[in-house]
Amino acid sequence: MLVDAVFAGGGVRAIAFAGALEEMVKRQIYVKRAAGTSAGALTAALIIAGYKPHELNAIIYELKGEELLDARPQAVKTPWLKWMQVYKYMGLYKGNALEKWIADKLKKKGIRTFGDVEKDSLKIVGSDLTNGRFIVFPDDLADYGIDPDSFPIARAIRMSCSLPFFFEPVLLRGKKGNSWIVDGGVLSNFPMWLFENRLWEERKRPVIGMQLVSNKTMEPAVIDNGLQLLQAIIETMRRAHDQRYVDEAFAKNVIFIPVADVKATAFSLTEKERLSLFLEGEKAAKEFLVDKNWL
């Protein structure tokens, strides 16, 4: 069976997606098209590039935070200066190392730009702060005067992963002006709507979503200053927008994967924690497929 898959954001917890995909492949269910936000965008791109779930698992296992979190030299030498870096550069880490790492993985499969993959097979969501809109790569690039087929997939993923204040935002330079792009999760952390209309009307393929859910009750936000207020606003936007959408529309087609209380930016997970996330993904996918009579 062929399906179209949508992956939510979730940082390093996306390891669970590899487990879910592994269970699907065991039952001969394969992804034809994929979309995602942030870490979900990375998962989608690697699958469309041709990586198998077990390869995806191996790739995620080799992630090392100390190599991907590239702080500017001044902040490394004087730790307190990192907060000044946030003011000047709008993020703690440059994100260049992450983009290069992604580009290297895609290059091994002969993939660099959106023109190297099947048309409409991959969609990535970012947030355009300059123009106050979300941007879907590669679909919306023409609006910026940019050739979609020539745009690097690794750059699009880097933009989609630009968690505000953690990674520096990326300046998208287009013929119609420049725009600051950040994490797609600011506006749509779980873009199930990307494959909604056409596929459901034409009944080409089922759409399966994968969303990470905490197995702990969310603690109330602590808001004592302006920065905490802004962080709370962003987190509320990330959670509330897509949760309502899922509740009202496609919940029956979503694999909800419970994950431990692991921070999205906790790059230095232990092997036990990584294995636990992978197994949670496998278990959730199996329960979903049995319950929906997909077997």
Coordinates of C-alpha atoms in Angstrom, one line a residue:
M1 CA 0.0 0.0 0.0
L2 CA 1.2 3.5 -0.8
V3 CA 0.4 6.4 1.5
D4 CA 1.2 10.1 1.9
A5 CA 2.7 10.9 5.3
V6 CA 2.9 14.1 7.3
F7 CA 5.3 14.4 10.2
A8 CA 5.0 16.9 13.0
G9 CA 7.8 18.9 14.5
G10 CA 9.4 17.6 17.7
G11 CA 13.2 18.0 17.7
V12 CA 15.3 15.0 18.6
R13 CA 12.1 13.1 19.6
A14 CA 11.6 12.5 15.9
I15 CA 13.5 9.3 16.5
A16 CA 10.1 7.8 17.2
F17 CA 9.1 8.4 13.6
A18 CA 11.8 6.0 12.5
G19 CA 10.2 3.3 14.7
A20 CA 6.7 4.0 13.3
L21 CA 8.0 3.8 9.7
E22 CA 9.8 0.6 10.4
E23 CA 6.5 -1.0 11.6
M24 CA 4.8 0.3 8.4
V25 CA 7.4 -1.2 6.1
K26 CA 7.1 -4.6 7.9
R27 CA 3.5 -4.5 6.8
Q28 CA 4.3 -3.4 3.3
I29 CA 3.0 0.2 3.7
Y30 CA 5.3 2.7 1.9
V31 CA 5.4 6.5 1.7
K32 CA 4.8 8.0 -1.7
R33 CA 4.8 11.6 -0.7
A34 CA 5.9 13.3 2.5
A35 CA 5.6 16.6 4.3
G36 CA 6.7 18.0 7.6
T37 CA 7.7 20.8 9.8
S38 CA 11.1 21.1 11.6
A39 CA 12.3 17.6 12.6
G40 CA 9.3 16.3 10.7
A41 CA 10.6 18.0 7.6
L42 CA 14.0 16.3 8.0
T43 CA 12.3 12.9 8.4
A44 CA 10.1 13.6 5.3
A45 CA 13.1 14.6 3.2
L46 CA 15.3 11.6 4.2
I47 CA 12.4 9.2 3.3
I48 CA 11.8 10.8 -0.1
A49 CA 15.5 10.8 -0.7
G50 CA 15.4 7.0 -0.5
Y51 CA 16.5 6.2 3.0
K52 CA 14.9 3.1 4.5
P53 CA 13.5 3.3 8.1
H54 CA 16.4 1.3 9.5
E55 CA 18.9 3.6 7.8
L56 CA 17.0 6.6 9.1
N57 CA 17.3 5.2 12.6
A58 CA 21.0 4.8 12.2
I59 CA 21.4 8.3 10.9
I60 CA 19.5 9.8 13.9
Y61 CA 21.5 7.6 16.3
E62 CA 24.7 9.3 15.1
L63 CA 23.4 12.8 15.8
K64 CA 25.8 14.6 18.1
G65 CA 24.8 17.9 19.7
E66 CA 28.3 19.2 20.1
E67 CA 28.9 18.9 16.4
L68 CA 25.6 20.4 15.3
L69 CA 25.2 23.2 17.8
D70 CA 27.6 25.8 16.3
A71 CA 27.8 28.8 18.6
R72 CA 29.7 31.8 17.5
P73 CA 33.4 31.9 18.8
Q74 CA 32.7 34.8 21.2
A75 CA 29.9 33.0 22.9
V76 CA 32.1 29.8 23.3
K77 CA 34.9 31.8 24.9
T78 CA 32.7 33.8 27.2
P79 CA 29.5 31.9 28.0
W80 CA 27.5 34.9 29.3
L81 CA 28.0 36.5 25.9
K82 CA 25.6 34.0 24.3
W83 CA 22.7 36.0 25.5
M84 CA 24.2 39.0 23.7
Q85 CA 24.4 36.8 20.7
V86 CA 20.6 36.2 20.9
Y87 CA 20.1 40.0 20.7
K88 CA 22.5 40.6 17.8
Y89 CA 22.1 37.4 15.7
M90 CA 18.6 36.4 17.0
G91 CA 19.7 32.9 18.0
L92 CA 22.2 30.9 20.2
Y93 CA 23.5 28.8 17.3
K94 CA 24.2 29.6 13.7
G95 CA 22.6 26.4 12.3
N96 CA 25.3 26.1 9.5
A97 CA 26.6 22.8 10.8
L98 CA 23.1 21.4 10.9
E99 CA 22.5 22.4 7.3
K100 CA 25.8 20.9 6.1
W101 CA 25.0 17.7 8.0
I102 CA 21.6 17.5 6.2
A103 CA 23.1 18.3 2.8
D104 CA 25.8 15.6 3.2
K105 CA 23.1 13.0 4.0
L106 CA 21.0 13.9 1.0
K107 CA 24.1 14.0 -1.2
K108 CA 24.7 10.3 -0.5
K109 CA 21.4 9.6 -2.2
G110 CA 22.2 11.9 -5.1
I111 CA 19.8 14.6 -3.9
R112 CA 20.5 18.3 -3.5
T113 CA 17.6 20.4 -4.8
F114 CA 13.9 20.0 -5.1
G115 CA 14.4 19.4 -8.8
D116 CA 16.2 16.1 -7.8
V117 CA 13.1 14.6 -6.3
E118 CA 9.7 13.7 -7.9
K119 CA 7.5 16.7 -8.3
D120 CA 5.1 17.3 -5.4
S121 CA 6.7 14.4 -3.5
L122 CA 8.1 16.6 -0.7
K123 CA 6.7 19.6 1.1
I124 CA 8.4 21.5 3.9
V125 CA 6.8 24.3 6.1
G126 CA 8.6 27.4 7.3
S127 CA 7.4 30.7 8.9
D128 CA 8.0 34.0 7.1
L129 CA 8.3 36.6 9.8
T130 CA 8.9 39.4 7.4
N131 CA 5.7 39.0 5.6
G132 CA 3.7 37.4 8.4
R133 CA 2.8 34.2 6.5
F134 CA 3.8 30.5 6.4
I135 CA 5.9 29.4 3.4
V136 CA 5.6 25.9 1.9
F137 CA 8.8 24.7 0.1
P138 CA 9.1 24.4 -2.8
D139 CA 5.5 25.5 -3.8
D140 CA 5.7 29.1 -2.6
L141 CA 9.3 29.9 -3.8
A142 CA 8.0 31.3 -7.0
D143 CA 6.2 34.0 -5.0
Y144 CA 9.7 35.2 -3.9
G145 CA 11.1 35.1 -7.5
I146 CA 13.1 31.9 -6.8
D147 CA 13.2 28.9 -9.1
P148 CA 11.8 26.0 -6.9
D149 CA 13.7 23.3 -8.7
S150 CA 17.1 24.9 -8.0
F151 CA 16.5 25.5 -4.3
P152 CA 18.5 23.3 -1.9
I153 CA 16.4 21.0 0.2
A154 CA 18.9 21.2 3.1
R155 CA 18.4 25.0 3.2
A156 CA 14.6 24.6 3.3
I157 CA 14.9 22.1 6.2
R158 CA 17.4 24.4 8.0
M159 CA 14.8 27.1 7.8
S160 CA 12.0 24.9 9.0
C161 CA 14.2 23.8 12.0
S162 CA 15.1 27.4 13.0
L163 CA 13.5 27.3 16.5
P164 CA 13.2 30.9 17.6
F165 CA 16.1 32.0 19.9
F166 CA 17.8 28.6 19.6
F167 CA 18.9 28.7 16.0
E168 CA 19.5 31.9 14.1
P169 CA 16.7 32.7 11.6
V170 CA 17.6 32.4 7.9
L171 CA 17.4 35.3 5.4
L172 CA 15.7 34.1 2.3
R173 CA 17.0 36.4 -0.5
G174 CA 14.6 36.6 -3.4
K175 CA 14.2 38.8 -6.4
K176 CA 11.1 40.4 -4.7
G177 CA 12.9 41.2 -1.5
N178 CA 14.4 39.5 1.5
S179 CA 12.5 37.6 4.2
W180 CA 13.5 36.2 7.6
I181 CA 12.4 32.6 7.9
V182 CA 12.1 30.6 11.2
D183 CA 10.7 27.3 12.4
G184 CA 7.5 26.2 10.6
G185 CA 6.1 25.2 13.9
V186 CA 5.5 28.8 14.8
L187 CA 2.5 28.7 12.4
S188 CA 1.9 25.0 11.7
N189 CA 3.7 22.3 13.6
F190 CA 1.6 19.5 12.1
P191 CA 0.6 20.5 8.5
M192 CA -1.9 17.7 7.7
W193 CA -3.7 20.3 5.5
L194 CA -0.9 20.1 2.9
F195 CA -2.3 16.9 1.4
E196 CA -5.9 17.5 2.3
N197 CA -8.1 18.7 -0.5
R198 CA -6.9 17.0 -3.7
L199 CA -6.2 13.6 -2.3
W200 CA -9.4 13.3 -0.3
E201 CA -11.5 14.4 -3.2
E202 CA -9.8 12.1 -5.7
R203 CA -9.2 9.3 -3.2
K204 CA -5.7 8.6 -4.6
R205 CA -4.0 7.5 -1.4
P206 CA -4.7 7.6 2.3
V207 CA -2.9 10.3 4.3
I208 CA -1.2 9.2 7.5
G209 CA 0.0 11.8 10.1
M210 CA 2.5 11.2 12.8
Q211 CA 2.4 13.4 15.9
L212 CA 4.4 13.2 19.0
V213 CA 2.5 13.7 22.2
S214 CA 3.8 14.0 25.7
N215 CA 2.8 11.4 28.2
K216 CA 2.9 14.0 30.9
T217 CA 0.5 16.9 31.6
M218 CA 1.9 20.1 30.3
E219 CA 3.0 22.3 33.1
P220 CA 1.7 25.9 33.2
A221 CA 4.1 28.4 31.7
V222 CA 6.1 30.6 34.0
I223 CA 5.8 34.1 32.8
D224 CA 7.8 36.7 34.8
N225 CA 9.4 38.7 32.1
G226 CA 9.1 39.7 28.4
L227 CA 11.2 36.9 27.1
Q228 CA 9.2 34.3 29.0
L229 CA 6.0 35.9 27.6
L230 CA 7.3 35.6 24.1
Q231 CA 8.3 32.0 24.5
A232 CA 4.9 31.2 26.0
I233 CA 3.2 32.8 23.0
I234 CA 5.3 30.8 20.5
E235 CA 4.7 27.5 22.4
T236 CA 0.9 28.2 22.6
M237 CA 0.8 28.9 18.8
R238 CA 2.7 25.7 18.1
R239 CA 0.4 23.6 20.2
A240 CA -3.0 25.1 19.9
H241 CA -3.3 25.7 16.1
D242 CA -2.7 22.2 15.0
Q243 CA -4.2 20.4 18.0
R244 CA -7.6 22.0 17.1
Y245 CA -7.1 21.0 13.5
V246 CA -6.4 17.4 14.3
D247 CA -9.2 17.2 16.8
E248 CA -11.8 18.3 14.3
A249 CA -10.6 16.8 11.1
F250 CA -8.1 14.0 10.7
A251 CA -7.6 12.5 14.2
K252 CA -8.7 9.1 12.8
N253 CA -5.7 9.2 10.4
V254 CA -3.1 10.2 12.9
I255 CA -0.6 8.0 14.7
F256 CA -0.2 9.7 18.1
I257 CA 3.2 8.6 19.5
P258 CA 3.6 9.1 23.2
V259 CA 7.1 10.2 24.1
A260 CA 9.0 10.7 27.3
D261 CA 9.4 14.2 28.7
V262 CA 12.3 14.9 26.5
K263 CA 13.1 18.4 25.3
A264 CA 13.1 18.9 21.6
T265 CA 16.6 20.3 21.8
A266 CA 18.1 17.6 23.9
F267 CA 20.7 16.4 21.3
S268 CA 22.7 14.4 23.8
L269 CA 20.2 11.6 24.5
T270 CA 21.6 8.3 25.9
E271 CA 21.4 5.2 23.8
K272 CA 18.6 3.9 26.2
E273 CA 16.5 7.1 25.6
R274 CA 16.9 6.8 21.8
L275 CA 15.9 3.2 21.8
S276 CA 12.9 4.0 24.0
L277 CA 11.7 6.6 21.5
F278 CA 12.2 4.2 18.6
L279 CA 10.2 1.5 20.3
E280 CA 7.4 3.9 21.2
G281 CA 7.1 4.7 17.5
E282 CA 6.9 1.1 16.6
K283 CA 4.3 0.3 19.2
A284 CA 2.1 3.3 18.4
A285 CA 2.2 2.4 14.6
K286 CA 1.3 -1.2 15.3
E287 CA -1.6 -0.3 17.5
F288 CA -2.9 2.2 14.9
L289 CA -2.7 -0.2 12.0
V290 CA -4.5 -2.9 14.0
D291 CA -7.2 -0.6 15.2
K292 CA -7.8 0.9 11.8
N293 CA -7.9 -2.6 10.2
W294 CA -5.0 -1.8 7.9
L295 CA -3.5 -5.3 8.4

